[in-house]
mmCIF file of N, CA and C and ligand atoms in Angstrom:
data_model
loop_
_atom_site.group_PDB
_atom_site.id
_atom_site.type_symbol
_atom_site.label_atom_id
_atom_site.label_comp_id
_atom_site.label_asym_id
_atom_site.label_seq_id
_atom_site.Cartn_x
_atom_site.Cartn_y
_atom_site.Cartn_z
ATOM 1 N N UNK A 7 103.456 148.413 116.081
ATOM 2 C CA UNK A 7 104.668 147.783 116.628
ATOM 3 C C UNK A 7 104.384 146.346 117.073
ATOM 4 N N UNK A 8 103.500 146.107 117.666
ATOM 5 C CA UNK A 8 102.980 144.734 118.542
ATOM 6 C C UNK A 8 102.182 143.611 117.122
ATOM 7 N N UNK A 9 101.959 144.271 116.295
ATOM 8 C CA UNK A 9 101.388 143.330 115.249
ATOM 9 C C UNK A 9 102.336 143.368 114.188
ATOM 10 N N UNK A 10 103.576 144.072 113.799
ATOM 11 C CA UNK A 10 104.504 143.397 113.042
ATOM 12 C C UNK A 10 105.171 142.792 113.990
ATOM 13 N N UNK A 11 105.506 142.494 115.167
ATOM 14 C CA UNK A 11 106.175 141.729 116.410
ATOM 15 C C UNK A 11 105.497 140.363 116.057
ATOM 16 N N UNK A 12 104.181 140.182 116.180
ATOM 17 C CA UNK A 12 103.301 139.521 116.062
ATOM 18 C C UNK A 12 103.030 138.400 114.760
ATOM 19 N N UNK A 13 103.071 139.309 113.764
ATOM 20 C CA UNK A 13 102.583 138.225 112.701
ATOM 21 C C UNK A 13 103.736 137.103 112.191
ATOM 22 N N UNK A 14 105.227 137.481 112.352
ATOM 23 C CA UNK A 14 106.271 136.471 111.737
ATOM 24 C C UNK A 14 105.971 135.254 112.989
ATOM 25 N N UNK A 15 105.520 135.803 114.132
ATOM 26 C CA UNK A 15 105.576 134.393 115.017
ATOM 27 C C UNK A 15 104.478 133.711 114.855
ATOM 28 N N UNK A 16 103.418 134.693 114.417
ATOM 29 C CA UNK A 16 102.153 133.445 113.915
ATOM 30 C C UNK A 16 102.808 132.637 113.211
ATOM 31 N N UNK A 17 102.951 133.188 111.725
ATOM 32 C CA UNK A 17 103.444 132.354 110.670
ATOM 33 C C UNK A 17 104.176 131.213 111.081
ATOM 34 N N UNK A 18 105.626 131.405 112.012
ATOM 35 C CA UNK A 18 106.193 130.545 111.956
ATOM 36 C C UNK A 18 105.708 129.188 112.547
ATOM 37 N N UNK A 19 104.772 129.754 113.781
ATOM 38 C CA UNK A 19 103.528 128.844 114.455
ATOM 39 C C UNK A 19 102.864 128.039 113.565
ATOM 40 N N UNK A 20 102.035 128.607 112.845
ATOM 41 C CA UNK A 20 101.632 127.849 111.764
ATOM 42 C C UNK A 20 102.126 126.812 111.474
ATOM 43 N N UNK A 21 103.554 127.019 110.643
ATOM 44 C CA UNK A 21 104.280 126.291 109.646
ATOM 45 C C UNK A 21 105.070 125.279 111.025
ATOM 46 N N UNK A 22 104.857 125.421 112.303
ATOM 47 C CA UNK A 22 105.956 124.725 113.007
ATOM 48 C C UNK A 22 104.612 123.305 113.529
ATOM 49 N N UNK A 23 103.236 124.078 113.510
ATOM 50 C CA UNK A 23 102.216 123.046 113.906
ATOM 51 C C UNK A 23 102.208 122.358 112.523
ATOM 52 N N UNK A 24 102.211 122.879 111.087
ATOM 53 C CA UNK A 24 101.985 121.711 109.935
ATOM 54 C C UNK A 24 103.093 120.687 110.265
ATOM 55 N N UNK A 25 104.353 121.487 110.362
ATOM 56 C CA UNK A 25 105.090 120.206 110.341
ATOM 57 C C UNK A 25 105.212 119.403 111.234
ATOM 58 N N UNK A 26 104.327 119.614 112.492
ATOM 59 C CA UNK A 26 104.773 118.578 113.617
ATOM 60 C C UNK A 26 103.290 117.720 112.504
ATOM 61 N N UNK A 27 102.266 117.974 112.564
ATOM 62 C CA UNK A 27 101.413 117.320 112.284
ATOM 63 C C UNK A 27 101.718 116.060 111.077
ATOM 64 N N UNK A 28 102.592 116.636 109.854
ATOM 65 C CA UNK A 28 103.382 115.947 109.229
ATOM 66 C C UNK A 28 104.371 114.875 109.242
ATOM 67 N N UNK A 29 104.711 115.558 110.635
ATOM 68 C CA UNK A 29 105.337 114.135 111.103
ATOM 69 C C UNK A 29 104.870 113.073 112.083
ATOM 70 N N UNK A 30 104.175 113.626 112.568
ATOM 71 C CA UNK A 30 103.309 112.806 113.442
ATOM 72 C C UNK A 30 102.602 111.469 112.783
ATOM 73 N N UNK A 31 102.138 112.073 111.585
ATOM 74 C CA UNK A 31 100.896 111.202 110.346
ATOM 75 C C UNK A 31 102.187 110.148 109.677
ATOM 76 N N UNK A 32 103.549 110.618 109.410
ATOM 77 C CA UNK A 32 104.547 109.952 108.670
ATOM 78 C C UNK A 32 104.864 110.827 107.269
ATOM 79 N N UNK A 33 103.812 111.719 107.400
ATOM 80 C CA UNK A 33 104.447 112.449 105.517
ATOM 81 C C UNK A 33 105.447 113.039 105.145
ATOM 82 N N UNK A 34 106.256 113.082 106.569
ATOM 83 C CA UNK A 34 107.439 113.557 106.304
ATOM 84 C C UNK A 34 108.325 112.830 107.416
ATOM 85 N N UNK A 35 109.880 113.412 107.568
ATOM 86 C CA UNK A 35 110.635 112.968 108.173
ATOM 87 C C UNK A 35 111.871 113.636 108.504
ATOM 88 N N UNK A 36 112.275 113.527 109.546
ATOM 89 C CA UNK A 36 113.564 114.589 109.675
ATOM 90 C C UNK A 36 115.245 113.802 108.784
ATOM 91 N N UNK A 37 115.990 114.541 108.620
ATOM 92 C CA UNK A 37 116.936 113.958 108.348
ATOM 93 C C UNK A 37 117.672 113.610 109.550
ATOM 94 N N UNK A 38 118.158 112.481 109.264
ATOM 95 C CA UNK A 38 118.771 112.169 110.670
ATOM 96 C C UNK A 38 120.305 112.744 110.783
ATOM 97 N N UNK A 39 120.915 113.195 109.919
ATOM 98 C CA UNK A 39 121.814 113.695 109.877
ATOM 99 C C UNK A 39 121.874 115.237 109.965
ATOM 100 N N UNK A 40 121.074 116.070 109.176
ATOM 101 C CA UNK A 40 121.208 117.841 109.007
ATOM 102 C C UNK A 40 119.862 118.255 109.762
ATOM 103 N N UNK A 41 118.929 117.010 110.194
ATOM 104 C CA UNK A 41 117.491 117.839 110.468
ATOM 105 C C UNK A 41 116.457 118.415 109.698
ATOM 106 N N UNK A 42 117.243 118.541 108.554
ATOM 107 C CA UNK A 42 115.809 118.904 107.134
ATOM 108 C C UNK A 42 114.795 117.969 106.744
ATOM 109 N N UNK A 43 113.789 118.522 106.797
ATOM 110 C CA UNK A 43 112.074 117.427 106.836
ATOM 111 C C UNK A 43 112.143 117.409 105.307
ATOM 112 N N UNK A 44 112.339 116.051 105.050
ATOM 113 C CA UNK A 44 112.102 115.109 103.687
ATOM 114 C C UNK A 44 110.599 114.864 103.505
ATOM 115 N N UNK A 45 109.944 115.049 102.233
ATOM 116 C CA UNK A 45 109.161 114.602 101.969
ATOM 117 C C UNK A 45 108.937 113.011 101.672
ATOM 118 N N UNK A 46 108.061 111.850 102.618
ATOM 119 C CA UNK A 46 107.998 110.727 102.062
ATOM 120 C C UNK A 46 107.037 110.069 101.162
ATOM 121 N N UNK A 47 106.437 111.430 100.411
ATOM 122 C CA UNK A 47 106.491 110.784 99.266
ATOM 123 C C UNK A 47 104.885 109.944 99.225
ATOM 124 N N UNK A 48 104.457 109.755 100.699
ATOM 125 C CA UNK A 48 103.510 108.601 100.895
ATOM 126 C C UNK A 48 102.184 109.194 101.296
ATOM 127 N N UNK A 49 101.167 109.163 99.787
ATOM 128 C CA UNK A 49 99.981 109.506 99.633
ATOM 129 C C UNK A 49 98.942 108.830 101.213
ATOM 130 N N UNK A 50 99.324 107.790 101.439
ATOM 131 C CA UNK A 50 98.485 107.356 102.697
ATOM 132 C C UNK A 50 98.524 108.292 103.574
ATOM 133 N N UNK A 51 99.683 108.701 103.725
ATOM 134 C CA UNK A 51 100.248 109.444 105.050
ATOM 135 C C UNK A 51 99.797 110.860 105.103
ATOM 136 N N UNK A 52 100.528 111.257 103.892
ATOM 137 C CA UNK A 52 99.630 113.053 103.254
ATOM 138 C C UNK A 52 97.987 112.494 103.704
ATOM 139 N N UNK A 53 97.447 111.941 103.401
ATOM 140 C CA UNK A 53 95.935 111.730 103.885
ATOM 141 C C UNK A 53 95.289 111.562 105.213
ATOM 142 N N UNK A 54 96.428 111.100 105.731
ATOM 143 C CA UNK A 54 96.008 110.931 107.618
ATOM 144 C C UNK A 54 96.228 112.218 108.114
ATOM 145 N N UNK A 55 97.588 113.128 107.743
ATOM 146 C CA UNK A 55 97.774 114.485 107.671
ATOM 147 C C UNK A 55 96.790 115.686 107.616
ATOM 148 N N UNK A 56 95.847 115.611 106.621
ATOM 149 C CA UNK A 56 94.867 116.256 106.201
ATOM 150 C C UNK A 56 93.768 116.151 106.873
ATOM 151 N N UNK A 57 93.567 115.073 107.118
ATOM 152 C CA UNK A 57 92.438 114.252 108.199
ATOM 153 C C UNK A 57 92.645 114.944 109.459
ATOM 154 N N UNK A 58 93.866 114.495 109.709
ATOM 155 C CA UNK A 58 94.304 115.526 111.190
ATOM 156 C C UNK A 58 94.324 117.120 110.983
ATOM 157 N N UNK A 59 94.146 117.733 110.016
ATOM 158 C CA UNK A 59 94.168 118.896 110.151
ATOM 159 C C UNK A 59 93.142 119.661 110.065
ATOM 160 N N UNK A 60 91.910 118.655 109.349
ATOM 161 C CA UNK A 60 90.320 118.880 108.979
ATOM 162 C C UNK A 60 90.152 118.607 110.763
ATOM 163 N N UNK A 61 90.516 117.780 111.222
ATOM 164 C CA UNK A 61 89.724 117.458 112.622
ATOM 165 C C UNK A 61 90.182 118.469 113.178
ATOM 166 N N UNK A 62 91.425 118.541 113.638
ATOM 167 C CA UNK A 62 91.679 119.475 114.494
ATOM 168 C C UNK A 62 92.881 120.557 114.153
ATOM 169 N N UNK A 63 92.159 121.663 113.327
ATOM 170 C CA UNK A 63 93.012 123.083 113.442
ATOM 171 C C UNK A 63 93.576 123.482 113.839
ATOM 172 N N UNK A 64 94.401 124.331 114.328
ATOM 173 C CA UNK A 64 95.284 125.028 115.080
ATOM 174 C C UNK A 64 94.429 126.298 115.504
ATOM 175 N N UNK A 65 94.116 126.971 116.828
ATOM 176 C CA UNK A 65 93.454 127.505 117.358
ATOM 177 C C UNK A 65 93.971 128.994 115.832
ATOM 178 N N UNK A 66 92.803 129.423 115.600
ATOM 179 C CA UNK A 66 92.949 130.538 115.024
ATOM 180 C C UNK A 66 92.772 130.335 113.277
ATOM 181 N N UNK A 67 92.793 129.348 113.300
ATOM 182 C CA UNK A 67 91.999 128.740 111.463
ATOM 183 C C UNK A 67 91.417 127.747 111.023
ATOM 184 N N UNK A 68 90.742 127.876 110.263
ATOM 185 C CA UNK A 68 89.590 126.858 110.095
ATOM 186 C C UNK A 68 89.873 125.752 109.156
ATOM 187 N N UNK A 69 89.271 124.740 109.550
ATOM 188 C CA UNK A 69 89.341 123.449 108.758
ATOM 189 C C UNK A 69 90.184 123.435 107.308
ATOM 190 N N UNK A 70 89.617 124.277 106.564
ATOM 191 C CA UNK A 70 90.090 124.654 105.106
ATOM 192 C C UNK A 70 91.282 125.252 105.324
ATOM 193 N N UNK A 71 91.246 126.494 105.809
ATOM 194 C CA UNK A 71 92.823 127.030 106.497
ATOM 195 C C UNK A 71 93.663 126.307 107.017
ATOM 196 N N UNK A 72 93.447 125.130 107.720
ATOM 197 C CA UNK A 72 94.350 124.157 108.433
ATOM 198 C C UNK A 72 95.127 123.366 107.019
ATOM 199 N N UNK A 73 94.356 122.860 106.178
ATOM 200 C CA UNK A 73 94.317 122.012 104.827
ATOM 201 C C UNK A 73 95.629 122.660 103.997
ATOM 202 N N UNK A 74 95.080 123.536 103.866
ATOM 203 C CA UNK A 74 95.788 124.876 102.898
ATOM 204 C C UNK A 74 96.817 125.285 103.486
ATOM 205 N N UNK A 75 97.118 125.184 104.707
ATOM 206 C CA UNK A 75 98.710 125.489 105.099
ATOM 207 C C UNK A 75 99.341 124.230 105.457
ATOM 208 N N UNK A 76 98.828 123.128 105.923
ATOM 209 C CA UNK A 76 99.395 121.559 105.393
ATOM 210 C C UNK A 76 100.521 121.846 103.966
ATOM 211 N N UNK A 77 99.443 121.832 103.552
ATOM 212 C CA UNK A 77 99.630 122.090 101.292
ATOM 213 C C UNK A 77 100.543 122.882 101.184
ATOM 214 N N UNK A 78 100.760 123.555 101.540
ATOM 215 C CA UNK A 78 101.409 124.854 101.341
ATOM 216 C C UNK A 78 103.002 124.415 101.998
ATOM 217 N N UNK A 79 103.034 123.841 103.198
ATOM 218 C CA UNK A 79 104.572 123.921 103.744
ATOM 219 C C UNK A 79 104.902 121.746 103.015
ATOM 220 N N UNK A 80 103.820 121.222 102.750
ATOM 221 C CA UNK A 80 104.300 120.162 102.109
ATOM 222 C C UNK A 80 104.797 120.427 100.367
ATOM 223 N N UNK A 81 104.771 121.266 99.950
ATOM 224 C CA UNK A 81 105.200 122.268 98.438
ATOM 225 C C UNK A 81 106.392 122.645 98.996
ATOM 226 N N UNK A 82 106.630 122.815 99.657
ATOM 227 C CA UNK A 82 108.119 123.671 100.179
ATOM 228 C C UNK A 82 108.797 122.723 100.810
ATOM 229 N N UNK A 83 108.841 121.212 100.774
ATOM 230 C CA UNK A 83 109.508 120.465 101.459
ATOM 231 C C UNK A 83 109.937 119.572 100.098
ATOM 232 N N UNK A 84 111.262 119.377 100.005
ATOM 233 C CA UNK A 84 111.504 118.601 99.310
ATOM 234 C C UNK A 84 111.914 116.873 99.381
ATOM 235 N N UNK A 85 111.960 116.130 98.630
ATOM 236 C CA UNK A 85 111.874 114.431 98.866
ATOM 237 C C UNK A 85 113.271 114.380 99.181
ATOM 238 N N UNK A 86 114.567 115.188 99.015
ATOM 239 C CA UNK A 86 115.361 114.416 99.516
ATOM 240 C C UNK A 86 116.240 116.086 100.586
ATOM 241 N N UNK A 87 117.081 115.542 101.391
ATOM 242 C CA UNK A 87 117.688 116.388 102.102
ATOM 243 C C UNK A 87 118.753 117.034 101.043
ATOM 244 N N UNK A 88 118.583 118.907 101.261
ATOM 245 C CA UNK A 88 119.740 119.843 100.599
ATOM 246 C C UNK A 88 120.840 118.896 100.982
ATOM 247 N N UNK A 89 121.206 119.156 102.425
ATOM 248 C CA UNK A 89 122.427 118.194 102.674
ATOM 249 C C UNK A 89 123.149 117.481 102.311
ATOM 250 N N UNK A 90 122.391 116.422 101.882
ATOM 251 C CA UNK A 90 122.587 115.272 101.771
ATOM 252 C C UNK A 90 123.055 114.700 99.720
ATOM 253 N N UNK A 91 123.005 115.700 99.279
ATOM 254 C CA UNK A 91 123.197 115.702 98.040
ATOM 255 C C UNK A 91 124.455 116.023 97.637
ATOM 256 N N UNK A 92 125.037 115.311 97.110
ATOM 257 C CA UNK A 92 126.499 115.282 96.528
ATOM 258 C C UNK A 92 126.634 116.878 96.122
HETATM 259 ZN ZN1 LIG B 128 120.854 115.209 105.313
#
């Protein structure tokens, strides 16, 4: 009971620390209108991202694990807002 309680809030933990980290670095961006995180697209930025996620993990995964779920929720973000599309 306590570990299916448990694991959707890791996950979402996870995916809520990539994306602050994402935005923090610039690789992404909120829409200023609907709130959906745009991909920008900007290899510098994806790289400061990664950097920050090799340095410092999120308590509970390792360097590579940090990398790999970066990767993973920047694949699932698209360059322009659903919204925002005709
Ligand atoms: Zn929008």
């Amino acid at each position: 009971m306590l570990m299916t309680k448990e694991r959707p809030k890791a996950i979402r933990t996870m995916r809520g620390w990539a994306i602050h980290v994402l935005q923090e670095s610039g690789a992404i961006h909120e829409c200023e209108e609907h709130g959906w995180a745009k991909d920008r697209a900007d290899p510098h930025a994806r790289e400061r991202a990664l950097h920050l996620a090799r340095q410092e993990p999120p308590d509970g995964l390792s360097p590579d694990e940090a990398v790999a779920e970066l990767q993973d929720v920047l694949e699932s973000i698209g360059d322009t807002c659903p919204e925002c599309l005709p």
